[in-house]
Tab-separated table of C-alpha atoms and ligand atoms in Angstrom:
chain	number	residue	atom	x	y	z
A	1	MET	CA	-12.685	-64.007	153.419
A	2	THR	CA	-10.110	-66.713	153.990
A	3	ASP	CA	-10.905	-68.582	150.797
A	4	ALA	CA	-8.439	-66.949	148.453
A	5	ARG	CA	-4.959	-68.404	148.952
A	6	THR	CA	-1.866	-67.020	147.254
A	7	HIS	CA	-1.179	-68.855	144.030
A	8	PRO	CA	2.169	-70.724	144.145
A	9	ASN	CA	3.533	-68.786	141.159
A	10	GLY	CA	2.750	-65.510	142.883
A	11	ARG	CA	0.079	-64.415	140.399
A	12	ALA	CA	-3.600	-64.221	141.258
A	13	ARG	CA	-4.747	-65.721	144.545
A	14	GLU	CA	-6.720	-68.932	144.261
A	15	LEU	CA	-10.474	-69.137	144.662
A	16	GLY	CA	-11.472	-72.685	145.569
A	17	VAL	CA	-14.714	-73.696	143.842
A	18	GLY	CA	-17.102	-76.423	144.974
A	19	MET	CA	-19.713	-77.388	142.393
A	20	ILE	CA	-22.894	-79.318	143.225
A	21	GLY	CA	-24.408	-81.356	140.352
A	22	TYR	CA	-22.457	-82.465	137.307
A	23	SER	CA	-24.869	-83.220	134.481
A	24	PHE	CA	-25.960	-80.669	131.853
A	25	MET	CA	-25.186	-77.428	133.707
A	26	GLY	CA	-22.399	-79.078	135.672
A	27	ALA	CA	-20.587	-79.853	132.423
A	28	ALA	CA	-21.203	-76.359	131.028
A	29	HIS	CA	-19.997	-74.694	134.251
A	30	SER	CA	-16.953	-76.986	134.454
A	31	GLN	CA	-15.942	-75.913	130.981
A	32	ALA	CA	-16.266	-72.299	132.093
A	33	TRP	CA	-14.197	-72.751	135.269
A	34	ARG	CA	-11.503	-74.572	133.240
A	35	THR	CA	-11.364	-71.910	130.543
A	36	ALA	CA	-12.060	-68.459	131.991
A	37	GLY	CA	-8.619	-67.807	133.492
A	38	HIS	CA	-6.845	-68.941	130.329
A	39	PHE	CA	-8.521	-66.374	128.064
A	40	PHE	CA	-9.333	-63.498	130.436
A	41	ASP	CA	-7.279	-61.733	133.114
A	42	LEU	CA	-8.971	-62.589	136.379
A	43	PRO	CA	-8.200	-61.055	139.765
A	44	LEU	CA	-8.509	-64.504	141.375
A	45	SER	CA	-7.435	-67.846	139.982
A	46	PRO	CA	-10.360	-70.325	140.128
A	47	ARG	CA	-9.363	-73.761	141.348
A	48	MET	CA	-11.747	-76.641	140.583
A	49	THR	CA	-11.436	-77.971	144.117
A	50	VAL	CA	-14.381	-80.292	144.626
A	51	LEU	CA	-17.309	-81.741	142.704
A	52	CYS	CA	-20.386	-82.991	144.560
A	53	GLY	CA	-22.722	-85.781	143.449
A	54	ARG	CA	-24.821	-88.148	145.549
A	55	ASN	CA	-23.304	-91.259	143.968
A	56	ARG	CA	-19.597	-91.128	144.835
A	57	ASP	CA	-18.454	-93.483	142.055
A	58	ALA	CA	-20.381	-91.618	139.370
A	59	ALA	CA	-19.197	-88.282	140.779
A	60	SER	CA	-15.569	-89.510	140.769
A	61	ALA	CA	-15.862	-90.479	137.097
A	62	ALA	CA	-17.393	-87.077	136.326
A	63	ALA	CA	-14.678	-85.261	138.312
A	64	LEU	CA	-11.998	-87.013	136.273
A	65	ARG	CA	-13.732	-86.190	132.991
A	66	LEU	CA	-14.552	-82.574	133.861
A	67	GLY	CA	-11.325	-81.671	135.666
A	68	TRP	CA	-12.167	-81.489	139.385
A	69	ASP	CA	-9.555	-82.233	142.088
A	70	SER	CA	-11.765	-84.177	144.515
A	71	VAL	CA	-15.281	-85.408	145.223
A	72	GLU	CA	-17.870	-85.171	148.005
A	73	ALA	CA	-21.129	-87.142	148.149
A	74	ASP	CA	-22.977	-84.719	150.479
A	75	TRP	CA	-23.256	-81.045	149.535
A	76	ARG	CA	-23.066	-80.016	153.207
A	77	ASN	CA	-19.475	-81.315	153.312
A	78	VAL	CA	-18.573	-79.122	150.339
A	79	ILE	CA	-19.802	-76.016	152.123
A	80	GLU	CA	-17.825	-76.867	155.262
A	81	ARG	CA	-14.486	-77.371	153.488
A	82	ASP	CA	-12.038	-74.577	154.237
A	83	ASP	CA	-10.412	-74.895	150.790
A	84	VAL	CA	-13.698	-73.828	149.152
A	85	GLY	CA	-14.582	-70.152	148.813
A	86	LEU	CA	-17.369	-70.348	146.236
A	87	ILE	CA	-20.271	-72.770	145.811
A	88	ASP	CA	-21.623	-73.303	142.294
A	89	ILE	CA	-25.150	-74.764	142.430
A	90	CYS	CA	-26.046	-76.799	139.304
A	91	THR	CA	-28.898	-78.895	140.733
A	92	PRO	CA	-32.668	-78.779	140.057
A	93	SER	CA	-34.366	-75.679	141.418
A	94	ASN	CA	-36.107	-77.365	144.393
A	95	SER	CA	-32.675	-77.615	146.077
A	96	HIS	CA	-31.404	-74.089	145.355
A	97	ALA	CA	-32.781	-72.314	148.447
A	98	GLU	CA	-31.459	-74.749	151.050
A	99	MET	CA	-28.022	-75.020	149.449
A	100	ALA	CA	-27.558	-71.324	148.681
A	101	ILE	CA	-28.672	-70.097	152.104
A	102	ALA	CA	-26.430	-72.619	153.896
A	103	ALA	CA	-23.460	-71.652	151.704
A	104	LEU	CA	-23.949	-67.914	152.223
A	105	GLU	CA	-24.321	-68.364	155.979
A	106	ALA	CA	-21.058	-70.346	155.964
A	107	GLY	CA	-19.328	-67.388	154.283
A	108	ARG	CA	-19.064	-68.883	150.784
A	109	HIS	CA	-19.766	-66.895	147.632
A	110	VAL	CA	-22.567	-68.485	145.565
A	111	LEU	CA	-23.308	-68.890	141.886
A	112	CYS	CA	-26.809	-70.386	141.657
A	113	GLU	CA	-28.443	-71.628	138.480
A	114	LYS	CA	-31.760	-70.185	137.357
A	115	PRO	CA	-34.609	-70.063	138.095
A	116	LEU	CA	-33.432	-68.812	141.480
A	117	ALA	CA	-36.001	-70.991	143.256
A	118	ASN	CA	-39.352	-72.721	142.842
A	119	THR	CA	-41.423	-70.147	144.728
A	120	VAL	CA	-41.359	-66.455	145.570
A	121	ASP	CA	-41.065	-67.321	149.274
A	122	GLU	CA	-37.895	-69.353	148.658
A	123	ALA	CA	-36.467	-66.631	146.416
A	124	LEU	CA	-37.248	-64.053	149.093
A	125	ALA	CA	-35.429	-66.067	151.784
A	126	MET	CA	-32.451	-66.455	149.435
A	127	THR	CA	-32.394	-62.745	148.689
A	128	ARG	CA	-32.459	-61.876	152.381
A	129	ALA	CA	-29.573	-64.296	153.015
A	130	ALA	CA	-27.673	-62.821	150.059
A	131	GLU	CA	-28.127	-59.257	151.268
A	132	ALA	CA	-26.977	-60.184	154.793
A	133	ALA	CA	-23.954	-61.938	153.265
A	134	THR	CA	-23.091	-58.963	151.033
A	135	ALA	CA	-22.699	-56.887	154.176
A	136	ARG	CA	-20.003	-59.407	155.212
A	137	GLY	CA	-18.235	-59.264	151.825
A	138	VAL	CA	-19.789	-62.546	150.615
A	139	HIS	CA	-21.297	-62.337	147.124
A	140	SER	CA	-23.908	-64.137	145.044
A	141	MET	CA	-25.146	-64.296	141.483
A	142	VAL	CA	-27.969	-66.077	139.647
A	143	GLY	CA	-27.077	-67.823	136.381
A	144	PHE	CA	-29.008	-65.991	133.698
A	145	THR	CA	-26.265	-67.021	131.304
A	146	TYR	CA	-27.672	-65.691	128.056
A	147	ARG	CA	-26.937	-62.124	129.200
A	148	ARG	CA	-23.309	-62.968	128.443
A	149	VAL	CA	-23.870	-63.723	124.758
A	150	PRO	CA	-21.965	-60.920	122.980
A	151	ALA	CA	-24.872	-60.098	120.631
A	152	ILE	CA	-27.225	-59.721	123.616
A	153	ALA	CA	-24.743	-57.533	125.481
A	154	LEU	CA	-24.335	-55.427	122.335
A	155	ALA	CA	-28.122	-55.106	122.005
A	156	ARG	CA	-28.249	-53.709	125.534
A	157	GLN	CA	-25.450	-51.235	124.762
A	158	LEU	CA	-27.274	-50.039	121.648
A	159	VAL	CA	-30.591	-49.584	123.461
A	160	LEU	CA	-28.949	-47.700	126.320
A	161	GLU	CA	-27.098	-45.472	123.825
A	162	GLY	CA	-30.483	-44.598	122.280
A	163	ALA	CA	-29.751	-46.264	118.927
A	164	ILE	CA	-33.394	-47.306	118.437
A	165	GLY	CA	-35.048	-44.535	120.436
A	166	ASP	CA	-37.907	-45.084	122.867
A	167	ILE	CA	-38.904	-48.729	123.204
A	168	ARG	CA	-42.456	-49.448	122.028
A	169	HIS	CA	-42.633	-53.229	121.520
A	170	VAL	CA	-40.778	-56.160	123.062
A	171	ARG	CA	-41.417	-59.515	121.370
A	172	ALA	CA	-39.777	-62.483	123.074
A	173	GLN	CA	-39.988	-66.207	122.400
A	174	TYR	CA	-38.100	-69.160	123.806
A	175	LEU	CA	-38.905	-72.141	121.591
A	176	GLN	CA	-37.828	-75.762	122.054
A	177	ASP	CA	-39.310	-79.092	120.914
A	178	TRP	CA	-37.666	-81.764	123.083
A	179	ILE	CA	-40.904	-83.123	124.621
A	180	THR	CA	-43.239	-83.128	121.599
A	181	ASP	CA	-43.136	-86.974	121.651
A	182	PRO	CA	-45.828	-88.157	124.148
A	183	GLY	CA	-43.530	-91.129	124.866
A	184	PHE	CA	-40.824	-88.815	126.247
A	185	PRO	CA	-40.471	-89.662	129.957
A	186	LEU	CA	-41.563	-87.741	133.011
A	187	VAL	CA	-38.160	-86.189	133.857
A	188	TRP	CA	-37.777	-83.778	136.799
A	189	ARG	CA	-38.456	-80.769	134.557
A	190	LEU	CA	-42.054	-82.057	134.126
A	191	GLN	CA	-42.735	-82.388	137.868
A	192	LYS	CA	-43.848	-79.362	139.869
A	193	GLU	CA	-42.257	-80.502	143.131
A	194	HIS	CA	-38.841	-80.535	141.429
A	195	ALA	CA	-39.086	-77.781	138.820
A	196	GLY	CA	-41.683	-75.358	140.262
A	197	SER	CA	-43.150	-74.808	136.807
A	198	GLY	CA	-42.552	-76.045	133.274
A	199	ALA	CA	-41.590	-74.061	130.205
A	200	LEU	CA	-42.459	-70.956	132.248
A	201	GLY	CA	-39.678	-71.212	134.849
A	202	ASP	CA	-37.210	-73.225	132.811
A	203	ILE	CA	-37.044	-71.087	129.683
A	204	GLY	CA	-39.596	-68.286	130.211
A	205	ALA	CA	-37.418	-67.043	133.087
A	206	HIS	CA	-34.595	-66.458	130.604
A	207	ILE	CA	-36.653	-64.264	128.279
A	208	VAL	CA	-37.934	-62.199	131.195
A	209	ASP	CA	-34.371	-61.594	132.312
A	210	LEU	CA	-33.066	-60.969	128.791
A	211	THR	CA	-35.738	-58.465	127.791
A	212	GLN	CA	-35.351	-56.592	131.081
A	213	PHE	CA	-31.563	-56.641	130.684
A	214	ILE	CA	-31.649	-55.334	127.110
A	215	THR	CA	-34.296	-52.644	127.619
A	216	GLY	CA	-33.490	-51.552	131.166
A	217	GLN	CA	-37.251	-51.771	131.819
A	218	HIS	CA	-38.892	-54.307	134.119
A	219	VAL	CA	-42.188	-56.159	133.778
A	220	THR	CA	-44.879	-54.438	135.832
A	221	SER	CA	-48.040	-56.428	134.939
A	222	VAL	CA	-49.052	-59.502	132.943
A	223	THR	CA	-51.987	-61.445	131.585
A	224	ALA	CA	-51.249	-65.040	130.700
A	225	LEU	CA	-52.269	-68.521	129.684
A	226	LEU	CA	-50.566	-71.826	130.434
A	227	GLU	CA	-51.183	-75.117	128.618
A	228	THR	CA	-50.200	-78.719	129.287
A	229	PHE	CA	-50.704	-80.670	126.050
A	230	ILE	CA	-49.536	-84.096	127.264
A	231	LYS	CA	-50.925	-84.723	130.754
A	232	GLU	CA	-49.504	-88.197	131.398
A	233	ARG	CA	-46.128	-89.660	130.450
A	234	PRO	CA	-44.015	-92.768	131.063
A	235	LEU	CA	-42.009	-92.553	134.276
A	236	ALA	CA	-38.326	-91.786	133.737
A	237	GLY	CA	-35.516	-94.322	134.063
A	238	GLU	CA	-32.104	-92.682	133.618
A	239	ALA	CA	-32.400	-88.912	133.125
A	240	SER	CA	-29.999	-86.025	132.630
A	241	GLY	CA	-30.499	-82.523	131.281
A	242	LEU	CA	-33.028	-82.646	128.418
A	243	GLN	CA	-32.755	-86.429	127.932
A	244	GLY	CA	-34.138	-89.511	129.640
A	245	THR	CA	-35.202	-93.125	129.152
A	246	ALA	CA	-38.840	-94.232	129.605
A	247	SER	CA	-40.201	-97.013	131.839
A	248	THR	CA	-43.528	-98.858	131.312
A	249	GLU	CA	-45.400	-97.136	134.189
A	250	THR	CA	-46.873	-93.655	133.713
A	251	GLY	CA	-47.363	-90.556	135.862
A	252	GLN	CA	-49.002	-87.113	135.738
A	253	VAL	CA	-47.291	-84.107	134.177
A	254	THR	CA	-47.766	-81.382	136.792
A	255	VAL	CA	-46.281	-78.370	134.994
A	256	ASP	CA	-47.039	-76.296	131.908
A	257	ASP	CA	-45.815	-77.351	128.475
A	258	ALA	CA	-46.294	-73.834	127.107
A	259	ALA	CA	-46.653	-70.362	128.638
A	260	LEU	CA	-47.798	-67.244	126.808
A	261	TRP	CA	-48.284	-63.801	128.255
A	262	LEU	CA	-48.738	-60.136	127.485
A	263	ALA	CA	-46.929	-57.632	129.652
A	264	ARG	CA	-46.441	-53.961	130.357
A	265	LEU	CA	-42.929	-52.709	131.081
A	266	SER	CA	-41.876	-49.940	133.438
A	267	GLY	CA	-40.748	-47.566	130.673
A	268	GLY	CA	-44.037	-47.714	128.767
A	269	ALA	CA	-43.218	-50.568	126.371
A	270	VAL	CA	-45.696	-53.381	125.714
A	271	ALA	CA	-44.495	-56.955	125.383
A	272	THR	CA	-45.469	-60.448	124.272
A	273	TYR	CA	-43.775	-63.546	125.640
A	274	GLU	CA	-43.991	-67.171	124.543
A	275	ALA	CA	-42.136	-70.097	126.137
A	276	THR	CA	-42.778	-73.594	124.833
A	277	ARG	CA	-41.211	-77.008	124.466
A	278	PHE	CA	-43.686	-77.879	121.693
A	279	ALA	CA	-42.389	-75.672	118.859
A	280	THR	CA	-41.683	-78.572	116.534
A	281	GLY	CA	-38.398	-77.993	114.708
A	282	ARG	CA	-37.210	-75.213	117.009
A	283	LYS	CA	-34.357	-76.499	119.180
A	284	ASN	CA	-33.180	-73.566	121.277
A	285	ALA	CA	-34.626	-70.543	119.512
A	286	ILE	CA	-34.486	-67.518	121.795
A	287	ARG	CA	-35.975	-64.851	119.574
A	288	ILE	CA	-36.112	-61.295	120.742
A	289	GLU	CA	-37.239	-58.328	118.703
A	290	ILE	CA	-37.347	-54.820	120.089
A	291	ASN	CA	-39.083	-52.035	118.168
A	292	GLY	CA	-38.175	-48.486	119.126
A	293	SER	CA	-39.219	-45.052	117.903
A	294	ASN	CA	-36.093	-44.839	115.668
A	295	GLY	CA	-35.381	-48.448	114.801
A	296	SER	CA	-35.408	-52.094	115.799
A	297	LEU	CA	-33.159	-54.902	117.017
A	298	ALA	CA	-33.634	-58.617	116.370
A	299	PHE	CA	-31.805	-61.669	117.743
A	300	ASP	CA	-32.192	-65.450	117.494
A	301	PHE	CA	-29.972	-67.685	119.623
A	302	GLU	CA	-29.934	-70.313	116.863
A	303	ALA	CA	-27.706	-67.787	115.035
A	304	MET	CA	-26.193	-66.407	118.225
A	305	ASN	CA	-23.293	-64.489	116.672
A	306	GLU	CA	-25.656	-62.231	114.744
A	307	LEU	CA	-27.605	-59.147	115.768
A	308	PHE	CA	-29.934	-57.386	113.338
A	309	LEU	CA	-30.283	-53.601	113.562
A	310	TYR	CA	-32.799	-51.519	111.639
A	311	ASP	CA	-31.903	-47.828	111.690
A	312	GLY	CA	-35.094	-45.862	111.056
A	313	THR	CA	-33.069	-42.751	110.198
A	314	ASP	CA	-31.569	-44.420	107.089
A	315	GLU	CA	-32.635	-43.076	103.700
A	316	ALA	CA	-35.660	-45.174	102.616
A	317	ARG	CA	-33.915	-46.214	99.374
A	318	ILE	CA	-31.289	-48.234	101.305
A	319	ALA	CA	-33.039	-48.825	104.638
A	320	GLY	CA	-33.303	-52.356	105.907
A	321	PHE	CA	-32.224	-54.686	108.691
A	322	ARG	CA	-28.417	-54.755	108.899
A	323	ARG	CA	-26.729	-58.009	109.975
A	324	ILE	CA	-24.005	-57.326	112.532
A	325	LEU	CA	-21.641	-60.240	112.976
A	326	VAL	CA	-20.811	-59.775	116.653
A	327	THR	CA	-17.219	-61.018	116.484
A	328	GLU	CA	-15.342	-57.719	116.080
A	329	PRO	CA	-12.737	-56.392	118.514
A	330	GLY	CA	-14.582	-54.041	120.827
A	331	HIS	CA	-17.770	-56.103	120.841
A	332	PRO	CA	-18.587	-57.273	124.382
A	333	TYR	CA	-16.317	-60.145	125.541
A	334	VAL	CA	-14.937	-60.700	122.012
A	335	ASP	CA	-11.441	-59.220	122.464
A	336	ALA	CA	-10.402	-62.243	124.513
A	337	TRP	CA	-11.271	-64.745	121.787
A	338	TRP	CA	-10.666	-65.196	118.064
A	339	PRO	CA	-10.222	-63.022	114.949
A	340	PRO	CA	-13.386	-61.521	113.374
A	341	GLY	CA	-15.763	-64.101	111.919
A	342	HIS	CA	-14.405	-66.977	114.025
A	343	LEU	CA	-17.659	-67.738	115.784
A	344	LEU	CA	-18.426	-68.243	119.460
A	345	GLY	CA	-20.792	-70.924	120.794
A	346	TYR	CA	-23.123	-71.909	123.627
A	347	GLU	CA	-20.310	-72.556	126.093
A	348	HIS	CA	-18.813	-69.068	125.806
A	349	GLY	CA	-21.757	-67.558	127.711
A	350	PHE	CA	-20.851	-69.689	130.721
A	351	THR	CA	-17.201	-68.659	130.502
A	352	HIS	CA	-18.233	-64.997	130.401
A	353	GLN	CA	-20.460	-65.623	133.424
A	354	VAL	CA	-17.468	-66.892	135.408
A	355	VAL	CA	-15.382	-63.941	134.199
A	356	ASP	CA	-17.976	-61.397	135.338
A	357	LEU	CA	-18.501	-63.177	138.654
A	358	VAL	CA	-14.825	-63.541	139.563
A	359	THR	CA	-14.058	-60.003	138.385
A	360	ALA	CA	-16.784	-58.609	140.649
A	361	ILE	CA	-15.677	-60.711	143.625
A	362	GLY	CA	-12.061	-59.670	143.106
A	363	ALA	CA	-13.077	-56.015	143.044
A	364	GLY	CA	-15.323	-56.432	146.095
A	365	ASP	CA	-18.346	-55.449	144.001
A	366	ALA	CA	-21.776	-57.078	144.103
A	367	PRO	CA	-22.135	-59.240	140.952
A	368	VAL	CA	-25.192	-59.040	138.696
A	369	PRO	CA	-27.711	-60.481	138.184
A	370	SER	CA	-28.130	-60.590	141.957
A	371	PHE	CA	-30.448	-62.806	143.959
A	372	ALA	CA	-32.746	-59.751	144.190
A	373	ASP	CA	-32.841	-59.772	140.379
A	374	GLY	CA	-33.657	-63.495	140.505
A	375	LEU	CA	-36.446	-62.767	143.004
A	376	GLN	CA	-37.915	-60.122	140.708
A	377	VAL	CA	-38.006	-62.639	137.819
A	378	GLN	CA	-39.642	-65.141	140.202
A	379	GLN	CA	-42.321	-62.565	140.954
A	380	VAL	CA	-43.016	-62.199	137.236
A	381	LEU	CA	-43.320	-66.001	136.920
A	382	ALA	CA	-45.699	-66.097	139.900
A	383	ALA	CA	-47.820	-63.303	138.406
A	384	VAL	CA	-48.008	-65.255	135.124
A	385	GLU	CA	-49.228	-68.356	136.990
A	386	THR	CA	-51.806	-66.399	139.004
A	387	SER	CA	-53.041	-64.641	135.895
A	388	ALA	CA	-53.356	-67.900	133.943
A	389	HIS	CA	-55.301	-69.404	136.845
A	390	HIS	CA	-57.742	-66.507	137.257
A	391	GLY	CA	-57.815	-65.128	133.729
A	392	SER	CA	-56.815	-61.760	135.212
A	393	TRP	CA	-54.289	-58.980	134.750
A	394	GLU	CA	-51.761	-59.295	137.580
A	395	LYS	CA	-49.419	-56.622	138.903
A	396	VAL	CA	-45.830	-57.680	139.609
A	397	PRO	CA	-44.909	-56.498	143.111
A	398	ASP	CA	-41.950	-54.198	143.457
A	399	SER	CA	-39.201	-56.559	144.643
A	400	GLU	CA	-37.504	-53.944	146.834
A	401	THR	CA	-40.742	-53.688	148.784
A	402	ALA	CA	-40.905	-57.469	148.988
A	403	VAL	CA	-37.359	-57.779	150.323
A	404	GLY	CA	-37.836	-54.993	152.822
A	405	ALA	CA	-41.194	-56.365	154.030
B	501	NAD	N1	-28.386	-71.169	132.541
B	501	NAD	C1	-28.957	-71.979	131.659
B	501	NAD	O1	-29.034	-71.663	130.489
B	501	NAD	C2	-29.499	-73.300	132.117
B	501	NAD	C3	-29.655	-74.350	131.202
B	501	NAD	C4	-30.114	-75.585	131.695
B	501	NAD	C5	-30.428	-75.739	133.031
B	501	NAD	N2	-30.306	-74.690	133.875
B	501	NAD	C6	-30.635	-74.832	135.318
B	501	NAD	O2	-29.579	-75.591	135.928
B	501	NAD	C7	-30.111	-76.413	136.980
B	501	NAD	C8	-29.734	-77.870	136.708
B	501	NAD	O3	-30.267	-78.267	135.448
B	501	NAD	P1	-29.580	-79.412	134.560
B	501	NAD	O4	-30.171	-79.346	133.229
B	501	NAD	O5	-28.108	-79.361	134.726
B	501	NAD	O6	-30.141	-80.711	135.313
B	501	NAD	P2	-29.575	-82.191	135.219
B	501	NAD	O7	-30.715	-83.090	135.527
B	501	NAD	O8	-28.807	-82.391	133.955
B	501	NAD	O9	-28.497	-82.234	136.404
B	501	NAD	C9	-28.860	-82.060	137.742
B	501	NAD	C10	-27.715	-82.569	138.595
B	501	NAD	O10	-28.013	-82.299	139.963
B	501	NAD	C11	-27.673	-83.461	140.732
B	501	NAD	N3	-28.355	-83.387	142.016
B	501	NAD	C12	-29.692	-83.315	142.253
B	501	NAD	N4	-29.916	-83.217	143.575
B	501	NAD	C13	-28.705	-83.222	144.181
B	501	NAD	C14	-28.264	-83.189	145.543
B	501	NAD	N5	-29.140	-83.101	146.542
B	501	NAD	N6	-26.933	-83.224	145.789
B	501	NAD	C15	-26.040	-83.322	144.790
B	501	NAD	N7	-26.395	-83.369	143.477
B	501	NAD	C16	-27.710	-83.341	143.190
B	501	NAD	C17	-28.051	-84.591	139.816
B	501	NAD	O11	-27.482	-85.809	140.218
B	501	NAD	C18	-27.471	-84.061	138.497
B	501	NAD	O12	-26.066	-84.256	138.430
B	501	NAD	C19	-31.613	-76.147	137.000
B	501	NAD	O13	-31.888	-75.160	137.956
B	501	NAD	C20	-31.905	-75.611	135.594
B	501	NAD	O14	-33.031	-74.770	135.545
B	501	NAD	C21	-29.828	-73.482	133.446
């Protein structure tokens, strides 16, 4: 790679970053690129080289606000720049495949937001490109950010250490309520051609990844239902992230509002999943409960610094769920931050994502979650859709077979 230049002060070499898209995720990722090297020791020094947005004036204003050195209005120009070694894709999922494959073929590392793509075929093409690039020392990662929440990382450690025994039940919900108003406009997240699916791919993808990450087991089969409660909405005027203004014309909602499914996991656990944007009063509740043969773990992102552990070996007289405040030295990622009890927030997950990515690139290791991991989640999402359509149980193909096919 020629991307990493020696830093003028002789410390870590620079890694030029080009980021495409600058709204919700663009702002979160910018914060992470600005912060990571100031709190963690990184083998490369990220430089916020160029921000890409289709409207140059708006992108220039965003670059100034978010801390980027320069602006491009066409993402292809970002990939061609020789001062850029890594492309950070923060655009809607219908653009991920084209951008990521072009970047990898041009020898740029890639961080791509989730879901990896809108279809299994796109995710497969991306995974093939990523695996060819890895052989050339060019790396890629998909942005399943919530893995980097310290309480989630601790939950994984505890499960892998056997703290709750053999996993029996996985109960996962991702609950939001931002489109309960039928007057909320038809933003890109409600259009299949842009988003691929609705609550399923947008937030259901996260709970698939999280439960697989925590348990070390993957989803092998599903039976599902999808529901679209509001089938027509006002067309969108201005829109960004989870917000938008409504116009007087209307259009069809072409994705699910809610997705529910049962699943079997590879290690014998059974699971229930629920992803909805109609859970009135729930804003960003990612609730995961794992029941094992010796105990349980419970997490809710709306109290993201806490992890609840039930130790089934405790004497019955004092047994109960124990609240672990995951801010102690030695807890995952926490050493770099504040004294115990000084809480972390949403943005820290993105900083940890940059830390893990740059650390892996610096070491020449393949970062995780990989595009192959993103493909496997995509296959679960596709199986959920097929099952909901046919009312069937659907097997999730083994992704290694799919990539090798
Ligand atoms: N990791 C997470 O927790 C998380 C959270 C929210 C969104 N996401 C994912 O991040 C991605 C972006 O979502 P968002 O909420 O930031 O969307 P958004 O609507 O807020 O922003 C999308 C941005 O992409 C830009 N864009 C679209 N097409 C472009 C193109 N061809 N060239 C340049 N810029 C282009 C838009 O102008 C806008 O700046 C999606 O894949 C979404 O699923 C991930």
